[in-house]
GROMACS .gro file of N, CA and C in nm:
model
  543
    1MET      N    1  13.372  18.111  -2.051
    1MET     CA    2  13.447  18.234  -2.068
    1MET      C    3  13.350  18.350  -2.089
    2ASN      N    4  13.375  18.458  -2.022
    2ASN     CA    5  13.292  18.578  -2.037
    2ASN      C    6  13.371  18.677  -2.122
    3ILE      N    7  13.320  18.705  -2.241
    3ILE     CA    8  13.394  18.790  -2.336
    3ILE      C    9  13.417  18.931  -2.284
    4PHE      N   10  13.337  18.974  -2.189
    4PHE     CA   11  13.351  19.110  -2.139
    4PHE      C   12  13.452  19.119  -2.025
    5TYR      N   13  13.452  19.021  -1.938
    5TYR     CA   14  13.534  19.031  -1.818
    5TYR      C   15  13.669  18.965  -1.834
    6ASP      N   16  13.674  18.849  -1.899
    6ASP     CA   17  13.799  18.775  -1.910
    6ASP      C   18  13.906  18.853  -1.984
    7ASP      N   19  13.866  18.936  -2.078
    7ASP     CA   20  13.962  19.012  -2.157
    7ASP      C   21  13.982  19.155  -2.108
    8LEU      N   22  13.926  19.188  -1.993
    8LEU     CA   23  13.937  19.325  -1.943
    8LEU      C   24  14.076  19.343  -1.880
    9PRO      N   25  14.165  19.411  -1.947
    9PRO     CA   26  14.301  19.425  -1.894
    9PRO      C   27  14.304  19.521  -1.775
   10GLU      N   28  14.399  19.496  -1.688
   10GLU     CA   29  14.417  19.583  -1.572
   10GLU      C   30  14.441  19.728  -1.617
   11ALA      N   31  14.504  19.744  -1.730
   11ALA     CA   32  14.530  19.879  -1.781
   11ALA      C   33  14.399  19.954  -1.806
   12ALA      N   34  14.297  19.881  -1.853
   12ALA     CA   35  14.167  19.945  -1.877
   12ALA      C   36  14.107  19.993  -1.747
   13VAL      N   37  14.125  19.916  -1.640
   13VAL     CA   38  14.073  19.956  -1.509
   13VAL      C   39  14.141  20.085  -1.465
   14THR      N   40  14.271  20.089  -1.481
   14THR     CA   41  14.346  20.209  -1.443
   14THR      C   42  14.308  20.327  -1.532
   15GLU      N   43  14.301  20.302  -1.662
   15GLU     CA   44  14.268  20.409  -1.757
   15GLU      C   45  14.130  20.467  -1.729
   16LEU      N   46  14.035  20.380  -1.697
   16LEU     CA   47  13.899  20.426  -1.670
   16LEU      C   48  13.886  20.483  -1.529
   17GLY      N   49  13.986  20.463  -1.444
   17GLY     CA   50  13.981  20.517  -1.308
   17GLY      C   51  13.875  20.450  -1.224
   18LEU      N   52  13.874  20.316  -1.225
   18LEU     CA   53  13.765  20.245  -1.159
   18LEU      C   54  13.806  20.170  -1.035
   19GLY      N   55  13.923  20.196  -0.981
   19GLY     CA   56  13.966  20.125  -0.862
   19GLY      C   57  13.885  20.164  -0.739
   20LYS      N   58  13.910  20.093  -0.630
   20LYS     CA   59  13.836  20.115  -0.505
   20LYS      C   60  13.851  20.258  -0.454
   21THR      N   61  13.960  20.325  -0.491
   21THR     CA   62  13.983  20.461  -0.441
   21THR      C   63  13.904  20.566  -0.517
   22MET      N   64  13.842  20.528  -0.627
   22MET     CA   65  13.765  20.624  -0.707
   22MET      C   66  13.624  20.634  -0.650
   23THR      N   67  13.613  20.702  -0.538
   23THR     CA   68  13.485  20.705  -0.468
   23THR      C   69  13.375  20.774  -0.547
   24THR      N   70  13.409  20.869  -0.634
   24THR     CA   71  13.302  20.934  -0.711
   24THR      C   72  13.237  20.838  -0.809
   25PHE      N   73  13.314  20.745  -0.865
   25PHE     CA   74  13.258  20.645  -0.955
   25PHE      C   75  13.162  20.554  -0.880
   26TRP      N   76  13.196  20.520  -0.757
   26TRP     CA   77  13.117  20.426  -0.678
   26TRP      C   78  13.011  20.495  -0.593
   27SER      N   79  12.983  20.621  -0.623
   27SER     CA   80  12.879  20.696  -0.550
   27SER      C   81  12.753  20.704  -0.634
   28GLY      N   82  12.639  20.684  -0.569
   28GLY     CA   83  12.511  20.692  -0.638
   28GLY      C   84  12.453  20.831  -0.630
   29PRO      N   85  12.331  20.849  -0.680
   29PRO     CA   86  12.268  20.981  -0.677
   29PRO      C   87  12.241  21.033  -0.537
   30SER      N   88  12.241  20.945  -0.436
   30SER     CA   89  12.222  20.992  -0.299
   30SER      C   90  12.348  21.062  -0.247
   31GLY      N   91  12.460  21.044  -0.319
   31GLY     CA   92  12.586  21.100  -0.274
   31GLY      C   93  12.666  21.004  -0.187
   32GLU      N   94  12.609  20.890  -0.153
   32GLU     CA   95  12.677  20.793  -0.070
   32GLU      C   96  12.751  20.690  -0.155
   33THR      N   97  12.860  20.640  -0.102
   33THR     CA   98  12.937  20.536  -0.169
   33THR      C   99  12.862  20.404  -0.159
   34VAL      N  100  12.864  20.330  -0.269
   34VAL     CA  101  12.794  20.202  -0.276
   34VAL      C  102  12.897  20.090  -0.271
   35ALA      N  103  12.873  19.989  -0.188
   35ALA     CA  104  12.963  19.874  -0.180
   35ALA      C  105  12.959  19.795  -0.310
   36GLY      N  106  13.075  19.747  -0.351
   36GLY     CA  107  13.083  19.666  -0.472
   36GLY      C  108  12.993  19.544  -0.465
   37GLU      N  109  12.986  19.483  -0.349
   37GLU     CA  110  12.901  19.362  -0.333
   37GLU      C  111  12.753  19.395  -0.353
   38ALA      N  112  12.709  19.514  -0.310
   38ALA     CA  113  12.569  19.553  -0.330
   38ALA      C  114  12.539  19.572  -0.478
   39VAL      N  115  12.633  19.631  -0.551
   39VAL     CA  116  12.616  19.648  -0.696
   39VAL      C  117  12.614  19.511  -0.762
   40ALA      N  118  12.703  19.423  -0.720
   40ALA     CA  119  12.710  19.288  -0.777
   40ALA      C  120  12.579  19.212  -0.754
   41ASP      N  121  12.524  19.223  -0.634
   41ASP     CA  122  12.396  19.155  -0.605
   41ASP      C  123  12.286  19.206  -0.697
   42HIS      N  124  12.282  19.335  -0.719
   42HIS     CA  125  12.179  19.395  -0.804
   42HIS      C  126  12.193  19.345  -0.949
   43LEU      N  127  12.316  19.348  -1.001
   43LEU     CA  128  12.338  19.304  -1.140
   43LEU      C  129  12.312  19.155  -1.157
   44THR      N  130  12.347  19.075  -1.057
   44THR     CA  131  12.320  18.932  -1.062
   44THR      C  132  12.170  18.906  -1.061
   45ALA      N  133  12.096  18.981  -0.979
   45ALA     CA  134  11.950  18.967  -0.975
   45ALA      C  135  11.888  19.003  -1.110
   46ALA      N  136  11.942  19.105  -1.175
   46ALA     CA  137  11.891  19.142  -1.308
   46ALA      C  138  11.917  19.030  -1.408
   47ALA      N  139  12.035  18.968  -1.402
   47ALA     CA  140  12.066  18.855  -1.490
   47ALA      C  141  11.971  18.738  -1.462
   48ASP      N  142  11.945  18.712  -1.334
   48ASP     CA  143  11.852  18.604  -1.297
   48ASP      C  144  11.711  18.631  -1.348
   49LEU      N  145  11.668  18.757  -1.338
   49LEU     CA  146  11.535  18.792  -1.386
   49LEU      C  147  11.524  18.766  -1.537
   50LEU      N  148  11.628  18.802  -1.611
   50LEU     CA  149  11.626  18.779  -1.756
   50LEU      C  150  11.626  18.630  -1.788
   51THR      N  151  11.690  18.550  -1.704
   51THR     CA  152  11.686  18.405  -1.722
   51THR      C  153  11.544  18.353  -1.700
   52ASP      N  154  11.476  18.407  -1.600
   52ASP     CA  155  11.340  18.363  -1.567
   52ASP      C  156  11.236  18.410  -1.669
   53THR      N  157  11.247  18.534  -1.712
   53THR     CA  158  11.141  18.591  -1.796
   53THR      C  159  11.176  18.594  -1.944
   54GLY      N  160  11.304  18.587  -1.974
   54GLY     CA  161  11.349  18.606  -2.111
   54GLY      C  162  11.389  18.751  -2.130
   55TRP      N  163  11.456  18.776  -2.240
   55TRP     CA  164  11.505  18.910  -2.270
   55TRP      C  165  11.445  18.954  -2.402
   56THR      N  166  11.415  19.082  -2.411
   56THR     CA  167  11.371  19.140  -2.536
   56THR      C  168  11.454  19.265  -2.561
   57ARG      N  169  11.485  19.288  -2.685
   57ARG     CA  170  11.570  19.401  -2.722
   57ARG      C  171  11.503  19.534  -2.693
   58THR      N  172  11.376  19.544  -2.723
   58THR     CA  173  11.301  19.667  -2.698
   58THR      C  174  11.169  19.632  -2.631
   59THR      N  175  11.107  19.730  -2.573
   59THR     CA  176  10.980  19.707  -2.503
   59THR      C  177  10.867  19.697  -2.604
   60PRO      N  178  10.798  19.582  -2.603
   60PRO     CA  179  10.684  19.571  -2.695
   60PRO      C  180  10.567  19.656  -2.646
   61PRO      N  181  10.476  19.690  -2.735
   61PRO     CA  182  10.360  19.766  -2.690
   61PRO      C  183  10.279  19.685  -2.589
   62ALA      N  184  10.218  19.753  -2.496
   62ALA     CA  185  10.137  19.686  -2.394
   62ALA      C  186  10.014  19.623  -2.459
   63PRO      N  187   9.977  19.504  -2.413
   63PRO     CA  188   9.857  19.442  -2.470
   63PRO      C  189   9.733  19.526  -2.437
   64GLN      N  190   9.644  19.533  -2.530
   64GLN     CA  191   9.523  19.612  -2.510
   64GLN      C  192   9.412  19.521  -2.458
   65PRO      N  193   9.350  19.559  -2.347
   65PRO     CA  194   9.238  19.478  -2.297
   65PRO      C  195   9.119  19.488  -2.392
   66ALA      N  196   9.032  19.391  -2.381
   66ALA     CA  197   8.910  19.393  -2.463
   66ALA      C  198   8.832  19.520  -2.432
   67PRO      N  199   8.768  19.578  -2.532
   67PRO     CA  200   8.692  19.701  -2.507
   67PRO      C  201   8.576  19.674  -2.412
   68LEU      N  202   8.550  19.772  -2.331
   68LEU     CA  203   8.437  19.760  -2.238
   68LEU      C  204   8.306  19.774  -2.315
   69PRO      N  205   8.209  19.694  -2.277
   69PRO     CA  206   8.080  19.705  -2.346
   69PRO      C  207   8.016  19.840  -2.315
   70ALA      N  208   7.937  19.886  -2.408
   70ALA     CA  209   7.864  20.012  -2.388
   70ALA      C  210   7.763  19.992  -2.275
   71LEU      N  211   7.747  20.097  -2.198
   71LEU     CA  212   7.651  20.090  -2.088
   71LEU      C  213   7.516  20.143  -2.134
   72ASP      N  214   7.415  20.082  -2.083
   72ASP     CA  215   7.282  20.137  -2.105
   72ASP      C  216   7.212  20.143  -1.971
   73GLU      N  217   7.097  20.197  -1.969
   73GLU     CA  218   7.027  20.218  -1.842
   73GLU      C  219   6.989  20.088  -1.774
   74ALA      N  220   6.987  19.979  -1.847
   74ALA     CA  221   6.950  19.851  -1.788
   74ALA      C  222   7.069  19.781  -1.721
   75THR      N  223   7.191  19.832  -1.741
   75THR     CA  224   7.309  19.770  -1.681
   75THR      C  225   7.308  19.797  -1.531
   76SER      N  226   7.319  19.691  -1.455
   76SER     CA  227   7.318  19.707  -1.309
   76SER      C  228   7.458  19.745  -1.260
   77VAL      N  229   7.465  19.798  -1.140
   77VAL     CA  230   7.592  19.833  -1.078
   77VAL      C  231   7.676  19.707  -1.062
   78ARG      N  232   7.612  19.599  -1.026
   78ARG     CA  233   7.684  19.470  -1.011
   78ARG      C  234   7.748  19.430  -1.144
   79GLU      N  235   7.680  19.442  -1.255
   79GLU     CA  236   7.736  19.406  -1.385
   79GLU      C  237   7.852  19.498  -1.422
   80MET      N  238   7.837  19.627  -1.392
   80MET     CA  239   7.946  19.721  -1.420
   80MET      C  240   8.071  19.687  -1.339
   81LEU      N  241   8.055  19.664  -1.209
   81LEU     CA  242   8.169  19.632  -1.124
   81LEU      C  243   8.233  19.499  -1.164
   82SER      N  244   8.152  19.403  -1.201
   82SER     CA  245   8.203  19.274  -1.245
   82SER      C  246   8.286  19.289  -1.371
   83THR      N  247   8.242  19.370  -1.465
   83THR     CA  248   8.316  19.393  -1.589
   83THR      C  249   8.449  19.462  -1.560
   84ILE      N  250   8.445  19.566  -1.477
   84ILE     CA  251   8.568  19.638  -1.441
   84ILE      C  252   8.666  19.544  -1.371
   85TYR      N  253   8.615  19.464  -1.278
   85TYR     CA  254   8.700  19.370  -1.207
   85TYR      C  255   8.767  19.272  -1.303
   86ASN      N  256   8.692  19.218  -1.396
   86ASN     CA  257   8.748  19.122  -1.491
   86ASN      C  258   8.856  19.185  -1.580
   87VAL      N  259   8.835  19.308  -1.622
   87VAL     CA  260   8.936  19.376  -1.702
   87VAL      C  261   9.063  19.397  -1.619
   88LEU      N  262   9.049  19.445  -1.497
   88LEU     CA  263   9.165  19.467  -1.410
   88LEU      C  264   9.238  19.336  -1.380
   89ARG      N  265   9.164  19.231  -1.358
   89ARG     CA  266   9.226  19.102  -1.328
   89ARG      C  267   9.312  19.055  -1.445
   90THR      N  268   9.266  19.074  -1.566
   90THR     CA  269   9.347  19.031  -1.681
   90THR      C  270   9.474  19.116  -1.696
   91LEU      N  271   9.470  19.239  -1.648
   91LEU     CA  272   9.587  19.326  -1.658
   91LEU      C  273   9.694  19.291  -1.555
   92VAL      N  274   9.654  19.241  -1.438
   92VAL     CA  275   9.750  19.216  -1.330
   92VAL      C  276   9.756  19.070  -1.289
   93ASP      N  277   9.702  18.980  -1.366
   93ASP     CA  278   9.697  18.839  -1.332
   93ASP      C  279   9.838  18.783  -1.315
   94GLU      N  280   9.867  18.732  -1.195
   94GLU     CA  281   9.997  18.676  -1.164
   94GLU      C  282  10.024  18.547  -1.242
   95GLU      N  283   9.921  18.480  -1.286
   95GLU     CA  284   9.940  18.352  -1.353
   95GLU      C  285   9.966  18.367  -1.503
   96GLN      N  286   9.955  18.486  -1.555
   96GLN     CA  287   9.989  18.507  -1.695
   96GLN      C  288  10.139  18.491  -1.712
   97PRO      N  289  10.183  18.447  -1.828
   97PRO     CA  290  10.328  18.434  -1.849
   97PRO      C  291  10.398  18.568  -1.826
   98LYS      N  292  10.516  18.559  -1.767
   98LYS     CA  293  10.594  18.680  -1.744
   98LYS      C  294  10.647  18.731  -1.877
   99ALA      N  295  10.634  18.858  -1.896
   99ALA     CA  296  10.680  18.919  -2.021
   99ALA      C  297  10.832  18.931  -2.020
  100PRO      N  298  10.896  18.911  -2.134
  100PRO     CA  299  11.040  18.932  -2.141
  100PRO      C  300  11.075  19.076  -2.103
  101GLN      N  301  11.194  19.093  -2.047
  101GLN     CA  302  11.238  19.223  -2.000
  101GLN      C  303  11.351  19.276  -2.087
  102THR      N  304  11.359  19.406  -2.097
  102THR     CA  305  11.476  19.470  -2.157
  102THR      C  306  11.584  19.478  -2.049
  103LEU      N  307  11.705  19.512  -2.088
  103LEU     CA  308  11.811  19.531  -1.989
  103LEU      C  309  11.770  19.640  -1.890
  104SER      N  310  11.719  19.749  -1.942
  104SER     CA  311  11.677  19.861  -1.857
  104SER      C  312  11.569  19.820  -1.758
  105SER      N  313  11.466  19.750  -1.806
  105SER     CA  314  11.357  19.712  -1.716
  105SER      C  315  11.402  19.609  -1.614
  106ALA      N  316  11.495  19.521  -1.650
  106ALA     CA  317  11.546  19.422  -1.554
  106ALA      C  318  11.621  19.491  -1.441
  107ILE      N  319  11.702  19.590  -1.474
  107ILE     CA  320  11.775  19.664  -1.371
  107ILE      C  321  11.677  19.741  -1.283
  108CYS      N  322  11.577  19.802  -1.345
  108CYS     CA  323  11.477  19.879  -1.270
  108CYS      C  324  11.393  19.789  -1.180
  109ARG      N  325  11.344  19.678  -1.234
  109ARG     CA  326  11.257  19.589  -1.155
  109ARG      C  327  11.330  19.526  -1.037
  110THR      N  328  11.456  19.492  -1.052
  110THR     CA  329  11.529  19.430  -0.942
  110THR      C  330  11.577  19.532  -0.840
  111GLN      N  331  11.565  19.658  -0.872
  111GLN     CA  332  11.600  19.764  -0.777
  111GLN      C  333  11.514  19.755  -0.651
  112GLN      N  334  11.390  19.711  -0.666
  112GLN     CA  335  11.298  19.706  -0.552
  112GLN      C  336  11.335  19.598  -0.451
  113THR      N  337  11.393  19.487  -0.498
  113THR     CA  338  11.419  19.375  -0.409
  113THR      C  339  11.567  19.348  -0.386
  114HIS      N  340  11.654  19.392  -0.476
  114HIS     CA  341  11.795  19.360  -0.465
  114HIS      C  342  11.885  19.483  -0.473
  115GLY      N  343  11.831  19.596  -0.446
  115GLY     CA  344  11.913  19.717  -0.453
  115GLY      C  345  11.833  19.840  -0.422
  116ASP      N  346  11.879  19.949  -0.477
  116ASP     CA  347  11.814  20.078  -0.458
  116ASP      C  348  11.858  20.168  -0.572
  117PRO      N  349  11.816  20.293  -0.574
  117PRO     CA  350  11.858  20.380  -0.685
  117PRO      C  351  12.011  20.392  -0.698
  118ASP      N  352  12.082  20.385  -0.586
  118ASP     CA  353  12.227  20.396  -0.592
  118ASP      C  354  12.290  20.273  -0.659
  119THR      N  355  12.245  20.153  -0.624
  119THR     CA  356  12.305  20.033  -0.685
  119THR      C  357  12.269  20.026  -0.834
  120ALA      N  358  12.150  20.072  -0.870
  120ALA     CA  359  12.112  20.075  -1.012
  120ALA      C  360  12.201  20.174  -1.087
  121TRP      N  361  12.222  20.291  -1.032
  121TRP     CA  362  12.302  20.397  -1.095
  121TRP      C  363  12.447  20.351  -1.115
  122VAL      N  364  12.506  20.301  -1.006
  122VAL     CA  365  12.646  20.258  -1.014
  122VAL      C  366  12.657  20.133  -1.101
  123GLY      N  367  12.559  20.043  -1.092
  123GLY     CA  368  12.560  19.924  -1.177
  123GLY      C  369  12.561  19.960  -1.324
  124GLN      N  370  12.480  20.057  -1.362
  124GLN     CA  371  12.478  20.102  -1.502
  124GLN      C  372  12.612  20.165  -1.540
  125ALA      N  373  12.674  20.237  -1.448
  125ALA     CA  374  12.805  20.297  -1.474
  125ALA      C  375  12.911  20.189  -1.492
  126VAL      N  376  12.903  20.082  -1.412
  126VAL     CA  377  12.996  19.970  -1.424
  126VAL      C  378  12.980  19.904  -1.561
  127LEU      N  379  12.856  19.877  -1.600
  127LEU     CA  380  12.831  19.813  -1.730
  127LEU      C  381  12.880  19.901  -1.845
  128THR      N  382  12.857  20.030  -1.834
  128THR     CA  383  12.904  20.123  -1.938
  128THR      C  384  13.056  20.126  -1.944
  129ALA      N  385  13.121  20.123  -1.828
  129ALA     CA  386  13.267  20.123  -1.825
  129ALA      C  387  13.323  19.996  -1.889
  130ILE      N  388  13.261  19.884  -1.862
  130ILE     CA  389  13.305  19.758  -1.924
  130ILE      C  390  13.288  19.767  -2.076
  131LEU      N  391  13.177  19.822  -2.120
  131LEU     CA  392  13.157  19.837  -2.265
  131LEU      C  393  13.258  19.934  -2.325
  132ARG      N  394  13.292  20.040  -2.253
  132ARG     CA  395  13.393  20.133  -2.302
  132ARG      C  396  13.526  20.061  -2.323
  133ALA      N  397  13.563  19.977  -2.227
  133ALA     CA  398  13.689  19.903  -2.239
  133ALA      C  399  13.678  19.799  -2.351
  134HIS      N  400  13.564  19.735  -2.362
  134HIS     CA  401  13.544  19.630  -2.462
  134HIS      C  402  13.543  19.686  -2.605
  135THR      N  403  13.475  19.798  -2.624
  135THR     CA  404  13.463  19.856  -2.758
  135THR      C  405  13.577  19.953  -2.789
  136ARG      N  406  13.652  19.990  -2.684
  136ARG     CA  407  13.760  20.088  -2.697
  136ARG      C  408  13.706  20.223  -2.747
  137SER      N  409  13.588  20.256  -2.702
  137SER     CA  410  13.524  20.382  -2.738
  137SER      C  411  13.493  20.461  -2.612
  138LEU      N  412  13.521  20.589  -2.615
  138LEU     CA  413  13.492  20.672  -2.498
  138LEU      C  414  13.344  20.699  -2.479
  139HIS      N  415  13.269  20.696  -2.589
  139HIS     CA  416  13.128  20.732  -2.583
  139HIS      C  417  13.043  20.609  -2.616
  140VAL      N  418  12.995  20.546  -2.510
  140VAL     CA  419  12.913  20.426  -2.525
  140VAL      C  420  12.783  20.447  -2.448
  141SER      N  421  12.673  20.419  -2.513
  141SER     CA  422  12.543  20.421  -2.445
  141SER      C  423  12.505  20.275  -2.416
  142LEU      N  424  12.493  20.244  -2.289
  142LEU     CA  425  12.460  20.108  -2.246
  142LEU      C  426  12.336  20.057  -2.316
  143TYR      N  427  12.230  20.137  -2.316
  143TYR     CA  428  12.103  20.089  -2.370
  143TYR      C  429  12.101  20.089  -2.522
  144ALA      N  430  12.175  20.178  -2.587
  144ALA     CA  431  12.187  20.171  -2.733
  144ALA      C  432  12.261  20.043  -2.771
  145TRP      N  433  12.364  20.009  -2.695
  145TRP     CA  434  12.438  19.885  -2.721
  145TRP      C  435  12.346  19.764  -2.703
  146ALA      N  436  12.268  19.764  -2.595
  146ALA     CA  437  12.181  19.650  -2.565
  146ALA      C  438  12.069  19.634  -2.668
  147GLU      N  439  12.031  19.741  -2.734
  147GLU     CA  440  11.919  19.735  -2.828
  147GLU      C  441  11.961  19.717  -2.974
  148LYS      N  442  12.089  19.694  -2.998
  148LYS     CA  443  12.133  19.666  -3.135
  148LYS      C  444  12.060  19.542  -3.187
  149GLN      N  445  12.027  19.541  -3.315
  149GLN     CA  446  11.946  19.433  -3.371
  149GLN      C  447  12.011  19.296  -3.359
  150HIS      N  448  12.141  19.290  -3.362
  150HIS     CA  449  12.208  19.160  -3.355
  150HIS      C  450  12.240  19.114  -3.213
  151ARG      N  451  12.201  19.193  -3.111
  151ARG     CA  452  12.234  19.160  -2.973
  151ARG      C  453  12.159  19.034  -2.931
  152SER      N  454  12.219  18.954  -2.843
  152SER     CA  455  12.155  18.831  -2.796
  152SER      C  456  12.138  18.833  -2.645
  153GLN      N  457  12.049  18.749  -2.596
  153GLN     CA  458  12.028  18.739  -2.452
  153GLN      C  459  12.156  18.692  -2.384
  154ASP      N  460  12.231  18.603  -2.448
  154ASP     CA  461  12.355  18.555  -2.390
  154ASP      C  462  12.455  18.670  -2.370
  155GLN      N  463  12.463  18.760  -2.467
  155GLN     CA  464  12.554  18.874  -2.453
  155GLN      C  465  12.510  18.966  -2.339
  156ILE      N  466  12.381  18.985  -2.324
  156ILE     CA  467  12.330  19.069  -2.215
  156ILE      C  468  12.362  19.003  -2.081
  157ALA      N  469  12.339  18.872  -2.070
  157ALA     CA  470  12.369  18.799  -1.946
  157ALA      C  471  12.518  18.805  -1.915
  158GLN      N  472  12.602  18.787  -2.017
  158GLN     CA  473  12.747  18.794  -1.996
  158GLN      C  474  12.788  18.932  -1.945
  159LEU      N  475  12.730  19.035  -2.002
  159LEU     CA  476  12.764  19.170  -1.957
  159LEU      C  477  12.723  19.191  -1.811
  160LEU      N  478  12.602  19.149  -1.775
  160LEU     CA  479  12.556  19.165  -1.637
  160LEU      C  480  12.646  19.087  -1.539
  161LEU      N  481  12.681  18.966  -1.575
  161LEU     CA  482  12.766  18.885  -1.487
  161LEU      C  483  12.908  18.939  -1.481
  162ALA      N  484  12.957  18.994  -1.592
  162ALA     CA  485  13.088  19.059  -1.590
  162ALA      C  486  13.085  19.182  -1.500
  163GLY      N  487  12.975  19.257  -1.507
  163GLY     CA  488  12.960  19.373  -1.420
  163GLY      C  489  12.958  19.334  -1.273
  164ALA      N  490  12.890  19.224  -1.243
  164ALA     CA  491  12.885  19.177  -1.104
  164ALA      C  492  13.025  19.135  -1.057
  165ALA      N  493  13.096  19.060  -1.140
  165ALA     CA  494  13.232  19.017  -1.103
  165ALA      C  495  13.324  19.139  -1.087
  166PHE      N  496  13.309  19.235  -1.177
  166PHE     CA  497  13.389  19.357  -1.172
  166PHE      C  498  13.362  19.433  -1.042
  167ALA      N  499  13.234  19.448  -1.008
  167ALA     CA  500  13.198  19.523  -0.886
  167ALA      C  501  13.252  19.453  -0.762
  168ARG      N  502  13.245  19.320  -0.759
  168ARG     CA  503  13.299  19.246  -0.644
  168ARG      C  504  13.450  19.267  -0.632
  169ARG      N  505  13.518  19.267  -0.745
  169ARG     CA  506  13.664  19.277  -0.743
  169ARG      C  507  13.713  19.420  -0.718
  170TYR      N  508  13.652  19.517  -0.784
  170TYR     CA  509  13.704  19.653  -0.780
  170TYR      C  510  13.623  19.750  -0.694
  171GLY      N  511  13.504  19.712  -0.655
  171GLY     CA  512  13.420  19.803  -0.578
  171GLY      C  513  13.464  19.816  -0.433
  172PRO      N  514  13.422  19.922  -0.368
  172PRO     CA  515  13.455  19.941  -0.227
  172PRO      C  516  13.396  19.828  -0.142
  173ASP      N  517  13.461  19.802  -0.029
  173ASP     CA  518  13.415  19.694   0.058
  173ASP      C  519  13.293  19.733   0.140
  174THR      N  520  13.279  19.860   0.171
  174THR     CA  521  13.167  19.905   0.253
  174THR      C  522  13.107  20.031   0.194
  175THR      N  523  12.992  20.067   0.248
  175THR     CA  524  12.927  20.191   0.204
  175THR      C  525  12.952  20.300   0.307
  176ASP      N  526  12.932  20.422   0.263
  176ASP     CA  527  12.937  20.535   0.358
  176ASP      C  528  12.816  20.526   0.448
  177THR      N  529  12.834  20.550   0.572
  177THR     CA  530  12.723  20.556   0.664
  177THR      C  531  12.713  20.698   0.715
  178PRO      N  532  12.598  20.764   0.689
  178PRO     CA  533  12.584  20.901   0.737
  178PRO      C  534  12.594  20.906   0.890
  179THR      N  535  12.660  21.006   0.939
  179THR     CA  536  12.674  21.021   1.083
  179THR      C  537  12.592  21.140   1.129
  180ALA      N  538  12.540  21.129   1.249
  180ALA     CA  539  12.460  21.239   1.305
  180ALA      C  540  12.554  21.354   1.341
  181ALA      N  541  12.509  21.475   1.317
  181ALA     CA  542  12.592  21.592   1.347
  181ALA      C  543  12.576  21.635   1.488
   0.00000   0.00000   0.00000
């Protein structure tokens, strides 16, 4: 059971104005309408990323690389380049454990492979609308909700999956396609 979606009454959908005919809700910053399935794919990918990497409530500080040794006149160019290379390698090493993601970073990171700025924008609006219906509050900040101290990874995953199911059910079937003038 998904606490966010299973209890979402049809009245909340109507009250929030989120049906397929509400094209402004389903439009991204590009001004084009986004298909519900595209939003669902993006939110599902974000949930999958959090399953793979783990979830963190807030972004931890970036790890600091070891300080570079002081240079002296005897340091060769080869030694300098080797040191710089080693520092860079530790910063971008693919084999290092993946860092847990926040809800925001998961949506942003999956935008590159499973969406675009429009699906991210509308996906966040869908999640916020679900939270509005769930909390019965008109003013809900998605990321403030996600960063509450008692929030759990399971609640974040449930919200993302509820958003995906919601987008599939209530989102438009197709996107606007710009036409040549």
